Short mmCIF file of C-alpha atoms (C1' of nucleotides) in Angstrom, two decimals:
data_model
loop_
_atom_site.label_atom_id
_atom_site.label_comp_id
_atom_site.label_asym_id
_atom_site.label_seq_id
_atom_site.Cartn_x
_atom_site.Cartn_y
_atom_site.Cartn_z
CA MET A 1 127.14 259.15 254.90
CA SER A 2 126.91 257.07 252.40
CA PRO A 3 124.60 253.51 253.05
CA ARG A 4 126.29 250.40 251.28
CA PRO A 5 129.82 250.73 250.13
CA ALA A 6 130.41 251.22 246.30
CA HIS A 7 130.46 248.38 244.48
CA ILE A 8 133.44 247.84 241.20
CA VAL A 9 134.39 245.01 239.35
CA ILE A 10 137.60 245.10 237.96
CA VAL A 11 137.73 242.53 234.38
CA GLU A 12 141.63 241.96 234.40
CA ASP A 13 143.47 238.58 233.01
CA GLU A 14 146.76 239.40 234.70
CA PRO A 15 146.68 237.54 238.13
CA VAL A 16 149.45 239.37 239.57
CA THR A 17 147.24 243.07 239.47
CA ARG A 18 144.08 241.83 239.29
CA THR A 19 144.80 241.02 242.48
CA ALA A 20 146.68 243.32 243.39
CA LEU A 21 144.23 246.56 242.27
CA ALA A 22 141.75 244.62 243.94
CA GLY A 23 142.33 244.40 246.79
CA TYR A 24 144.09 247.02 247.72
CA LEU A 25 140.67 248.58 246.53
CA GLU A 26 138.59 246.57 249.05
CA SER A 27 141.22 247.94 252.01
CA PHE A 28 139.75 251.43 251.41
CA GLY A 29 135.59 250.12 251.77
CA TYR A 30 134.77 249.31 248.83
CA ARG A 31 133.47 245.79 247.81
CA VAL A 32 135.59 244.53 244.47
CA SER A 33 134.52 241.69 242.14
CA ASP A 34 136.72 240.75 240.55
CA PHE A 35 136.85 237.98 236.93
CA ASP A 36 139.50 237.36 234.02
CA THR A 37 137.60 237.85 231.36
CA ALA A 38 134.72 240.14 230.45
CA GLU A 39 131.88 236.83 229.88
CA LYS A 40 132.58 235.84 233.62
CA ALA A 41 131.71 239.19 235.09
CA GLU A 42 128.87 239.33 232.32
CA LYS A 43 127.05 237.68 234.96
CA THR A 44 127.62 239.60 238.00
CA LEU A 45 127.27 243.96 235.68
CA THR A 46 124.04 242.25 234.34
CA GLN A 47 123.10 242.11 238.42
CA GLY A 48 122.42 246.30 238.15
CA THR A 49 124.34 246.31 240.93
CA VAL A 50 127.61 247.61 240.28
CA ASP A 51 128.82 251.17 240.06
CA LEU A 52 131.76 250.86 238.78
CA LEU A 53 133.94 249.28 236.40
CA ILE A 54 137.37 248.78 235.64
CA ALA A 55 138.51 247.53 232.31
CA ASP A 56 141.94 245.20 230.28
CA ILE A 57 141.67 247.05 227.06
CA ASN A 58 143.74 243.06 225.71
CA LEU A 59 141.28 240.64 226.87
CA GLN A 60 141.26 238.05 225.12
CA GLY A 61 137.26 236.88 223.55
CA LYS A 62 135.57 240.19 224.42
CA ASP A 63 138.43 243.23 225.61
CA GLY A 64 137.07 245.92 227.36
CA LEU A 65 136.40 248.47 223.72
CA GLU A 66 133.46 246.01 223.12
CA ILE A 67 132.41 245.55 227.70
CA THR A 68 132.32 249.78 227.09
CA ARG A 69 130.31 249.74 224.52
CA GLU A 70 127.61 247.27 226.13
CA GLN A 71 127.22 249.19 228.97
CA ARG A 72 127.12 252.29 228.11
CA ALA A 73 124.32 250.83 226.41
CA ARG A 74 122.09 250.08 228.94
CA SER A 75 123.52 251.73 231.97
CA GLU A 76 125.42 254.33 233.54
CA ILE A 77 127.33 252.94 235.08
CA GLY A 78 131.55 254.59 236.01
CA ILE A 79 133.65 252.63 233.20
CA ILE A 80 137.55 252.86 233.78
CA LEU A 81 140.27 250.86 231.26
CA LEU A 82 143.62 250.45 231.86
CA SER A 83 145.40 249.82 229.46
CA GLY A 84 149.79 248.89 228.95
CA ARG A 85 149.65 250.38 225.51
CA THR A 86 150.59 254.39 225.28
CA ASP A 87 148.27 253.32 222.04
CA ASP A 88 146.79 257.36 221.40
CA VAL A 89 144.32 255.24 219.40
CA ASP A 90 143.08 252.80 221.54
CA ARG A 91 142.83 255.53 223.74
CA ILE A 92 140.02 257.90 222.01
CA VAL A 93 138.31 255.40 220.45
CA GLY A 94 137.22 253.69 224.56
CA LEU A 95 136.53 257.40 225.95
CA GLU A 96 133.88 257.95 222.44
CA LEU A 97 132.74 255.16 223.24
CA GLY A 98 132.10 256.75 226.63
CA ALA A 99 134.84 255.24 229.02
CA ASP A 100 134.99 257.93 231.57
CA ASP A 101 139.15 257.60 232.00
CA TYR A 102 141.97 255.70 230.55
CA VAL A 103 144.67 254.82 232.73
CA CYS A 104 147.83 253.27 230.98
CA LYS A 105 149.95 250.47 232.89
CA PRO A 106 151.93 250.58 235.25
CA PHE A 107 149.52 252.93 237.10
CA ASN A 108 150.76 254.77 240.49
CA ARG A 109 147.52 252.67 243.11
CA ARG A 110 147.14 255.96 244.84
CA GLU A 111 146.33 257.66 241.28
CA LEU A 112 143.82 255.94 240.48
CA LEU A 113 142.35 255.44 243.60
CA ALA A 114 142.15 259.59 243.39
CA ARG A 115 140.03 258.33 239.81
CA VAL A 116 137.76 256.57 241.43
CA LYS A 117 136.65 258.02 244.04
CA ASN A 118 135.89 261.12 241.52
CA LEU A 119 134.17 259.15 239.14
CA LEU A 120 132.30 257.43 241.87
CA ARG A 121 131.16 260.81 243.23
CA ARG A 122 129.82 261.88 239.86
CA THR A 123 127.88 258.06 239.26
CA ALA A 124 125.84 258.54 242.51
CA ALA A 125 124.12 261.26 240.85
CA MET A 126 123.25 260.01 237.03
CA ARG A 127 122.02 256.75 238.38
CA ALA A 128 119.32 258.72 240.39
CA LEU A 129 118.32 260.49 237.16
CA THR A 130 118.03 257.42 234.51
CA ARG A 131 115.81 255.46 237.94
CA ARG A 132 112.42 254.63 235.86
CA VAL A 133 110.37 255.54 239.36
CA LEU A 134 111.02 257.97 241.18
CA HIS A 135 110.68 260.03 244.42
CA PHE A 136 109.89 263.56 245.10
CA ASN A 137 108.16 264.86 247.68
CA GLY A 138 106.05 261.79 249.34
CA PHE A 139 105.07 261.48 245.55
CA THR A 140 105.17 258.26 243.64
CA PHE A 141 106.33 259.11 239.76
CA ASP A 142 106.78 255.40 237.50
CA VAL A 143 108.24 257.30 234.33
CA GLY A 144 107.33 253.46 231.95
CA SER A 145 104.19 252.74 233.01
CA ARG A 146 102.46 257.36 233.73
CA GLN A 147 101.24 256.81 237.26
CA VAL A 148 102.10 259.10 239.65
CA THR A 149 101.37 258.01 243.40
CA ASP A 150 100.98 260.20 245.97
CA ALA A 151 102.04 260.05 249.83
CA ALA A 152 99.18 257.73 250.41
CA GLY A 153 98.81 255.98 247.97
CA GLN A 154 96.03 257.19 245.40
CA THR A 155 96.76 257.57 242.27
CA ILE A 156 96.47 260.48 240.46
CA VAL A 157 95.18 261.12 237.43
CA LEU A 158 96.85 263.05 234.43
CA THR A 159 96.35 264.27 230.84
CA ARG A 160 98.97 262.88 227.92
CA ALA A 161 100.70 266.98 228.43
CA GLU A 162 100.60 267.22 232.13
CA TYR A 163 101.87 263.63 231.87
CA GLU A 164 104.73 265.08 229.29
CA LEU A 165 105.60 267.97 231.15
CA LEU A 166 106.51 265.78 234.42
CA ARG A 167 108.45 263.97 232.79
CA VAL A 168 110.71 267.25 231.58
CA PHE A 169 110.19 268.72 234.16
CA VAL A 170 111.97 265.57 236.66
CA PHE A 171 114.57 264.74 234.07
CA ASN A 172 115.86 267.92 234.08
CA PRO A 173 115.80 268.98 238.40
CA GLY A 174 117.07 272.18 239.09
CA THR A 175 117.44 273.30 235.72
CA VAL A 176 114.95 276.74 235.01
CA MET A 177 113.98 275.73 231.62
CA ASP A 178 112.14 278.81 229.70
CA ARG A 179 108.89 278.08 228.28
CA ASP A 180 110.29 276.90 224.04
CA ARG A 181 111.81 274.37 225.41
CA LEU A 182 108.56 273.00 227.60
CA ILE A 183 106.28 273.75 224.32
CA ALA A 184 108.57 271.41 222.24
CA ALA A 185 109.49 268.91 224.50
CA ILE A 186 105.36 268.25 225.08
CA THR A 187 104.07 269.52 221.68
CA HIS A 188 104.32 267.49 218.30
CA ARG A 189 102.95 270.44 216.40
CA GLN A 190 105.12 272.17 214.39
CA ASP A 191 103.65 275.19 214.58
CA GLY A 192 103.73 277.92 217.50
CA THR A 193 102.08 277.55 219.51
CA ASN A 194 101.17 280.04 222.62
CA THR A 195 103.56 279.99 225.64
CA ARG A 196 100.71 280.90 227.36
CA THR A 197 99.46 277.49 227.44
CA ILE A 198 102.43 276.39 229.90
CA ASP A 199 101.58 277.82 232.22
CA VAL A 200 98.17 277.32 232.55
CA LEU A 201 99.83 273.55 232.37
CA VAL A 202 101.78 274.40 235.24
CA GLN A 203 99.06 275.91 237.40
CA ARG A 204 96.97 272.29 237.09
CA LEU A 205 99.76 270.25 237.38
CA ARG A 206 100.48 272.47 241.15
CA ALA A 207 96.98 272.17 241.52
CA LYS A 208 96.95 267.95 241.12
CA LEU A 209 101.00 267.94 242.52
CA GLY A 210 99.75 270.39 245.60
CA ASP A 211 102.08 273.10 245.66
CA ASP A 212 101.41 276.21 246.16
CA PRO A 213 103.09 278.95 243.84
CA LYS A 214 103.64 280.84 246.82
CA ALA A 215 105.45 279.07 248.55
CA PRO A 216 106.57 276.33 245.83
CA ARG A 217 107.95 272.75 246.72
CA ILE A 218 107.88 270.91 243.78
CA PHE A 219 107.13 273.87 240.42
CA THR A 220 109.66 277.90 241.33
CA THR A 221 108.72 279.11 238.18
CA SER A 222 111.53 282.24 237.26
CA HIS A 223 109.85 285.16 237.07
CA GLY A 224 111.52 286.25 232.92
CA GLU A 225 112.33 283.21 232.45
CA GLY A 226 110.16 279.48 233.07
CA TYR A 227 109.82 276.82 235.57
CA VAL A 228 111.80 274.82 237.68
CA PHE A 229 112.13 271.59 239.08
CA THR A 230 113.07 272.24 243.41
CA ALA A 231 111.75 268.92 244.88
CA LEU A 232 114.53 266.65 246.83
CA LEU A 233 114.25 264.08 244.34
CA ASP A 234 114.89 259.65 246.54
CA MET B 1 114.87 268.23 223.95
CA SER B 2 117.71 270.56 223.66
CA PRO B 3 119.79 272.24 226.58
CA ARG B 4 121.66 274.41 225.79
CA PRO B 5 125.02 274.35 225.49
CA ALA B 6 127.55 274.32 227.85
CA HIS B 7 129.99 276.99 229.07
CA ILE B 8 133.73 275.85 229.23
CA VAL B 9 136.42 277.99 231.82
CA ILE B 10 140.06 277.75 229.72
CA VAL B 11 142.54 279.15 231.88
CA GLU B 12 145.98 278.45 230.24
CA ASP B 13 148.60 281.93 229.79
CA GLU B 14 150.44 279.64 226.93
CA PRO B 15 148.17 282.02 224.02
CA VAL B 16 148.68 279.30 220.74
CA THR B 17 147.05 276.73 223.16
CA ARG B 18 144.86 279.01 224.28
CA THR B 19 143.20 280.37 220.83
CA ALA B 20 143.34 276.88 219.48
CA LEU B 21 141.86 274.47 222.60
CA ALA B 22 138.92 277.54 221.97
CA GLY B 23 138.38 277.56 218.79
CA TYR B 24 137.89 273.48 218.66
CA LEU B 25 135.44 274.21 221.42
CA GLU B 26 133.81 276.48 219.80
CA SER B 27 133.54 274.56 216.60
CA PHE B 28 131.15 271.64 218.17
CA GLY B 29 128.76 274.55 220.28
CA TYR B 30 129.80 274.43 223.10
CA ARG B 31 129.67 277.91 224.40
CA VAL B 32 133.25 278.81 225.68
CA SER B 33 135.26 281.65 228.10
CA ASP B 34 139.05 282.27 228.18
CA PHE B 35 141.29 284.11 230.72
CA ASP B 36 145.08 283.53 230.56
CA THR B 37 145.23 283.81 234.83
CA ALA B 38 143.26 282.94 237.61
CA GLU B 39 142.91 285.77 238.56
CA LYS B 40 140.56 286.99 234.73
CA ALA B 41 138.49 283.88 235.79
CA GLU B 42 137.77 284.72 239.16
CA LYS B 43 135.07 286.75 237.07
CA THR B 44 133.25 284.43 235.55
CA LEU B 45 133.60 281.45 237.51
CA THR B 46 131.58 283.09 240.94
CA GLN B 47 128.77 283.33 238.39
CA GLY B 48 127.77 280.25 238.76
CA THR B 49 126.88 279.56 234.40
CA VAL B 50 129.44 277.41 234.35
CA ASP B 51 129.86 273.77 233.87
CA LEU B 52 132.69 272.41 232.76
CA LEU B 53 136.44 273.94 234.26
CA ILE B 54 139.85 273.74 231.98
CA ALA B 55 142.98 274.85 233.42
CA ASP B 56 146.60 275.03 233.22
CA ILE B 57 148.32 273.28 236.72
CA ASN B 58 152.09 275.70 235.68
CA LEU B 59 150.80 279.39 235.97
CA GLN B 60 151.60 282.87 237.29
CA GLY B 61 149.96 283.90 239.89
CA LYS B 62 146.98 281.72 241.10
CA ASP B 63 147.84 278.24 239.30
CA GLY B 64 145.18 274.71 238.47
CA LEU B 65 145.73 273.53 241.51
CA GLU B 66 144.42 276.51 243.73
CA ILE B 67 141.64 277.33 240.95
CA THR B 68 140.97 273.02 241.80
CA ARG B 69 140.95 273.82 245.77
CA GLU B 70 138.66 276.20 245.21
CA GLN B 71 136.22 274.91 242.80
CA ARG B 72 135.47 272.62 244.55
CA ALA B 73 134.74 273.68 247.72
CA ARG B 74 131.73 275.67 246.68
CA SER B 75 130.56 273.56 243.79
CA GLU B 76 130.51 270.74 241.52
CA ILE B 77 131.70 271.97 238.54
CA GLY B 78 133.99 269.35 236.12
CA ILE B 79 137.64 270.51 235.84
CA ILE B 80 139.98 269.34 234.03
CA LEU B 81 143.79 270.30 234.15
CA LEU B 82 146.65 270.62 232.50
CA SER B 83 150.57 269.95 233.03
CA GLY B 84 153.87 270.72 230.37
CA ARG B 85 154.87 267.32 232.85
CA THR B 86 154.21 263.97 232.52
CA ASP B 87 154.53 264.44 236.81
CA ASP B 88 152.84 262.15 238.67
CA VAL B 89 153.16 263.95 241.82
CA ASP B 90 151.28 267.23 240.50
CA ARG B 91 148.51 264.88 238.71
CA ILE B 92 147.77 262.43 242.30
CA VAL B 93 147.84 265.76 244.14
CA GLY B 94 145.29 267.08 241.61
CA LEU B 95 143.43 264.09 241.48
CA GLU B 96 142.71 264.22 245.36
CA LEU B 97 142.27 267.96 244.96
CA GLY B 98 138.49 266.62 243.30
CA ALA B 99 139.92 267.38 240.05
CA ASP B 100 138.44 264.72 237.77
CA ASP B 101 141.36 264.63 234.70
CA TYR B 102 145.11 264.97 233.65
CA VAL B 103 145.66 265.87 230.64
CA CYS B 104 148.89 266.10 230.41
CA LYS B 105 150.56 268.19 226.74
CA PRO B 106 151.42 268.25 223.73
CA PHE B 107 147.24 267.26 224.78
CA ASN B 108 145.87 265.20 221.06
CA ARG B 109 142.49 267.59 220.68
CA ARG B 110 139.87 264.30 220.08
CA GLU B 111 141.35 263.40 223.56
CA LEU B 112 140.17 265.90 225.68
CA LEU B 113 137.21 266.37 223.87
CA ALA B 114 136.10 262.35 223.87
CA ARG B 115 136.73 263.69 228.43
CA VAL B 116 135.67 266.70 227.97
CA LYS B 117 131.99 265.25 226.77
CA ASN B 118 132.04 262.46 229.30
CA LEU B 119 132.93 264.83 232.16
CA LEU B 120 129.53 267.42 230.27
CA ARG B 121 127.49 264.13 230.69
CA ARG B 122 128.58 263.23 234.62
CA THR B 123 128.73 266.57 235.50
CA ALA B 124 124.92 267.63 234.14
CA ALA B 125 123.59 265.09 236.44
CA MET B 126 125.67 265.82 239.88
CA ARG B 127 124.25 269.70 239.88
CA ALA B 128 121.05 269.27 239.92
CA LEU B 129 120.87 266.74 241.79
CA THR B 130 123.38 267.46 244.52
CA ARG B 131 121.80 269.89 248.35
CA ARG B 132 123.30 272.92 247.97
CA VAL B 133 123.02 273.95 252.33
CA LEU B 134 124.68 276.87 253.56
CA HIS B 135 123.48 278.49 256.81
CA PHE B 136 124.78 282.04 257.99
CA ASN B 137 123.04 284.18 261.05
CA GLY B 138 120.61 281.14 261.83
CA PHE B 139 118.91 281.90 257.89
CA THR B 140 119.46 278.07 256.55
CA PHE B 141 120.28 278.58 252.20
CA ASP B 142 119.47 275.12 250.57
CA VAL B 143 120.71 276.81 246.84
CA GLY B 144 119.06 274.06 244.72
CA SER B 145 115.49 274.19 245.80
CA ARG B 146 115.60 278.09 246.36
CA GLN B 147 114.54 277.37 249.86
CA VAL B 148 115.48 280.17 253.43
CA THR B 149 114.78 279.35 256.44
CA ASP B 150 114.75 280.89 259.56
CA ALA B 151 116.48 279.79 263.07
CA ALA B 152 112.64 279.59 263.87
CA GLY B 153 112.16 277.14 261.01
CA GLN B 154 109.98 279.36 259.41
CA THR B 155 110.81 279.07 255.47
CA ILE B 156 111.34 282.74 253.90
CA VAL B 157 109.80 283.15 250.14
CA LEU B 158 112.41 284.87 247.64
CA THR B 159 110.88 285.97 244.70
CA ARG B 160 113.50 284.85 241.43
CA ALA B 161 115.66 287.71 241.70
CA GLU B 162 116.53 288.00 245.02
CA TYR B 163 116.68 283.91 244.65
CA GLU B 164 120.09 284.55 242.14
CA LEU B 165 121.04 287.68 244.25
CA LEU B 166 121.73 285.93 247.50
CA ARG B 167 123.02 283.10 246.57
CA VAL B 168 125.63 284.96 244.02
CA PHE B 169 126.45 286.67 247.85
CA VAL B 170 126.56 283.31 249.29
CA PHE B 171 129.23 282.25 247.04
CA ASN B 172 131.74 285.62 247.29
CA PRO B 173 131.79 286.51 250.72
CA GLY B 174 133.71 289.51 252.00
CA THR B 175 133.97 290.23 248.14
CA VAL B 176 133.12 293.92 247.17
CA MET B 177 130.75 293.28 244.50
CA ASP B 178 129.22 295.79 242.90
CA ARG B 179 126.90 297.20 240.96
CA ASP B 180 126.82 295.59 237.94
CA ARG B 181 127.91 292.81 238.38
CA LEU B 182 125.15 291.95 240.29
CA ILE B 183 122.65 293.38 237.79
CA ALA B 184 124.67 290.39 235.10
CA ALA B 185 124.55 287.64 238.33
CA ILE B 186 120.65 288.56 238.15
CA THR B 187 119.51 289.66 235.06
CA HIS B 188 117.64 287.89 232.59
CA ARG B 189 116.94 290.92 230.12
CA GLN B 190 119.70 291.58 227.11
CA ASP B 191 118.99 295.83 227.71
CA GLY B 192 121.68 296.94 230.16
CA THR B 193 119.09 297.59 233.55
CA ASN B 194 119.31 300.85 235.69
CA THR B 195 122.26 299.47 238.54
CA ARG B 196 119.55 301.06 241.67
CA THR B 197 117.33 297.89 240.05
CA ILE B 198 120.59 296.75 242.91
CA ASP B 199 119.93 298.80 245.57
CA VAL B 200 115.99 297.75 245.54
CA LEU B 201 116.34 293.73 245.21
CA VAL B 202 118.88 294.66 247.93
CA GLN B 203 116.55 297.06 251.06
CA ARG B 204 114.50 294.06 250.25
CA LEU B 205 116.07 291.29 251.25
CA ARG B 206 117.32 292.61 254.10
CA ALA B 207 113.94 293.57 255.21
CA LYS B 208 113.03 289.51 254.11
CA LEU B 209 115.85 288.68 256.64
CA GLY B 210 116.13 291.24 258.81
CA ASP B 211 118.73 293.62 257.79
CA ASP B 212 119.25 297.05 259.31
CA PRO B 213 121.41 298.51 256.45
CA LYS B 214 122.05 301.21 259.61
CA ALA B 215 123.95 298.39 261.21
CA PRO B 216 124.28 295.69 258.89
CA ARG B 217 125.07 292.03 259.58
CA ILE B 218 124.29 290.13 256.33
CA PHE B 219 124.73 292.86 253.83
CA THR B 220 127.01 295.43 254.32
CA THR B 221 126.81 298.84 251.64
CA SER B 222 130.68 299.51 249.98
CA HIS B 223 129.86 303.31 249.73
CA GLY B 224 130.83 303.92 246.04
CA GLU B 225 131.45 300.16 245.42
CA GLY B 226 128.49 298.08 246.29
CA TYR B 227 127.78 295.44 249.04
CA VAL B 228 129.19 292.82 250.26
CA PHE B 229 127.90 289.80 251.68
CA THR B 230 129.42 290.06 255.47
CA ALA B 231 127.25 287.25 257.12
CA LEU B 232 129.10 284.11 259.58
CA LEU B 233 129.51 281.57 257.32
CA ASP B 234 129.69 277.98 258.65
"C1'" DC C 1 132.59 322.63 260.72
"C1'" DA C 2 130.24 323.95 256.87
"C1'" DT C 3 128.61 323.35 252.85
"C1'" DT C 4 127.50 321.19 248.82
"C1'" DA C 5 127.97 316.70 245.64
"C1'" DT C 6 127.58 311.90 244.92
"C1'" DT C 7 126.01 307.90 246.82
"C1'" DT C 8 122.59 305.17 249.17
"C1'" DG C 9 117.89 303.98 251.42
"C1'" DT C 10 113.10 304.45 251.23
"C1'" DA C 11 108.70 303.91 249.11
"C1'" DA C 12 105.62 304.24 245.39
"C1'" DA C 13 104.12 304.24 240.82
"C1'" DA C 14 104.45 301.61 235.49
"C1'" DA C 15 105.82 298.70 233.31
"C1'" DA C 16 106.77 292.83 232.41
"C1'" DT C 17 105.00 288.78 233.97
"C1'" DT C 18 102.20 285.80 235.64
"C1'" DG C 19 98.34 283.01 238.46
"C1'" DT C 20 93.46 281.34 237.72
"C1'" DT C 21 88.89 281.24 235.82
"C1'" DA C 22 86.87 280.42 232.32
"C1'" DA C 23 85.40 279.21 226.80
"C1'" DC C 24 86.22 277.32 223.12
"C1'" DA C 25 87.81 274.03 219.56
"C1'" DG C 26 88.36 269.57 217.07
"C1'" DG C 27 88.58 264.50 218.45
"C1'" DG C 28 87.55 259.96 219.80
"C1'" DG C 29 84.39 256.51 222.00
"C1'" DG C 30 79.68 255.00 223.11
"C1'" DC D 1 75.68 262.67 215.85
"C1'" DC D 2 76.20 264.00 220.79
"C1'" DC D 3 79.08 264.26 225.11
"C1'" DC D 4 83.54 264.16 227.56
"C1'" DC D 5 87.81 265.25 227.53
"C1'" DT D 6 92.46 267.61 226.75
"C1'" DG D 7 94.99 271.29 224.80
"C1'" DT D 8 94.83 275.73 223.77
"C1'" DT D 9 93.24 280.57 224.01
"C1'" DA D 10 91.95 284.07 225.75
"C1'" DA D 11 90.62 287.91 229.38
"C1'" DC D 12 91.63 290.19 234.03
"C1'" DA D 13 93.67 289.79 238.55
"C1'" DA D 14 97.75 289.55 241.10
"C1'" DT D 15 102.24 289.41 241.50
"C1'" DT D 16 107.01 290.90 240.00
"C1'" DT D 17 110.93 293.47 238.13
"C1'" DT D 18 112.10 298.13 237.33
"C1'" DT D 19 111.96 303.09 237.52
"C1'" DT D 20 111.52 307.05 239.65
"C1'" DA D 21 111.69 309.91 242.64
"C1'" DC D 22 112.95 311.73 246.24
"C1'" DA D 23 114.39 311.87 251.89
"C1'" DA D 24 119.00 310.78 253.89
"C1'" DA D 25 123.68 308.98 254.53
"C1'" DT D 26 128.19 309.34 253.33
"C1'" DA D 27 132.66 311.84 251.09
"C1'" DA D 28 134.44 316.06 249.08
"C1'" DT D 29 136.21 320.78 249.15
"C1'" DG D 30 137.52 325.00 250.90
#
DNA sequence: CATTATTTGTAAAAAATTGTTAACAGGGGG
DNA sequence: CCCCCTGTTAACAATTTTTTACAAATAATG
């Protein structure tokens, strides 16, 4: 199922807790890197290969809350905070900063494992959506440089509106997007643009990407509702 | 890009907690449906439009753990369990069944809100990306990409209404679905649609999937009640 | 068991929505 | 300025959804 084991980083200054937890998770096949300070973990975290971060909230130097803020600002990594105290304030602040979970010490390691598993399931999907270069049906779409290339490597030139439309679709796969929402996403005008403009643009995108509305694989019309991006992202 | 409000279902038998929580979440713009038993929530949950489920673990009849097991088996909905006791066993069982979170009463509602927000962020990506493929009577039904292929590998193109109808059936096998419920699941209109529309759509689905109403294998008519999906899912 | 009422199957028309083509207007660059 | 490109609108064809009508099937009644 999963080709590589998930990579988990633990930041915990208490040696016993840290090594015990690391060993426990490793015994379940995870790749674990453990550190006693945030500063030492930094290097690994910036690699971009980490799936999940487990950090103590009380650390020397940079603490768990600060790490949470930093990580959440730049990645969709899963974050679980550990704390010695049953402190409501810490917990709420941590969660509001974007931590996914908060576990109080002493914790039951089987419980932590269950939380790790569930969170990894969620983040796997998330990562695919935040990528800047996406692949679907043989096409490569570089969101930053606005480049689309087909399976043969041929560049497909998109106009501004076509690009904006594709971008909205690609970041909302499987979601029916109504015309008003699509209009709002691609036009910068205030006044009401005719919703049929979307139909024409979808048709042009279909033509360029070779999608047949009678047997759609990329853009599926949802009669009476709008359009859905139904290509398989990988 | 302002997405539609997330739909949250609350199952909690204690009226005070339930209404307070529902009101609180609604005040943050969420669409909330609350029920006092799992059985009553069922109808809403099977529609497939729910993003997040908050369920008490101790309920009359079907309890939170049972709901968790059922939901996780067929959807990627986010699940938060509530409990009066600080019971390790319940918590661990709940998490291992696939609940995403476990909150003990009395809970801080601001904390719950933070957890709801974080979980919704994760599930939004998940729902769109995970591919749910079902098999029945030689047919393959990819719910995400809306594609149906027959035993020979031929693609069967479904219209929006046919797709929605098949989706509701497939997620509720063996359950008699009355016409009003089916109408509610497939229509995008406000005004009441004629229930006979369902008969026509069932007939078209039968035609496309080669099902004979006189010897039904997929869609069985329940005279005076509605229709049942009777294909063997595997 | 025959008759009647109710419900469902089917086909086809009507209404609503979308696909497609083409034309028009406005902006930017040569 | 003129030309080309893009976004937009309009018009008409095609498709999908819903309604309607009637035949067939099922259930209810005596």
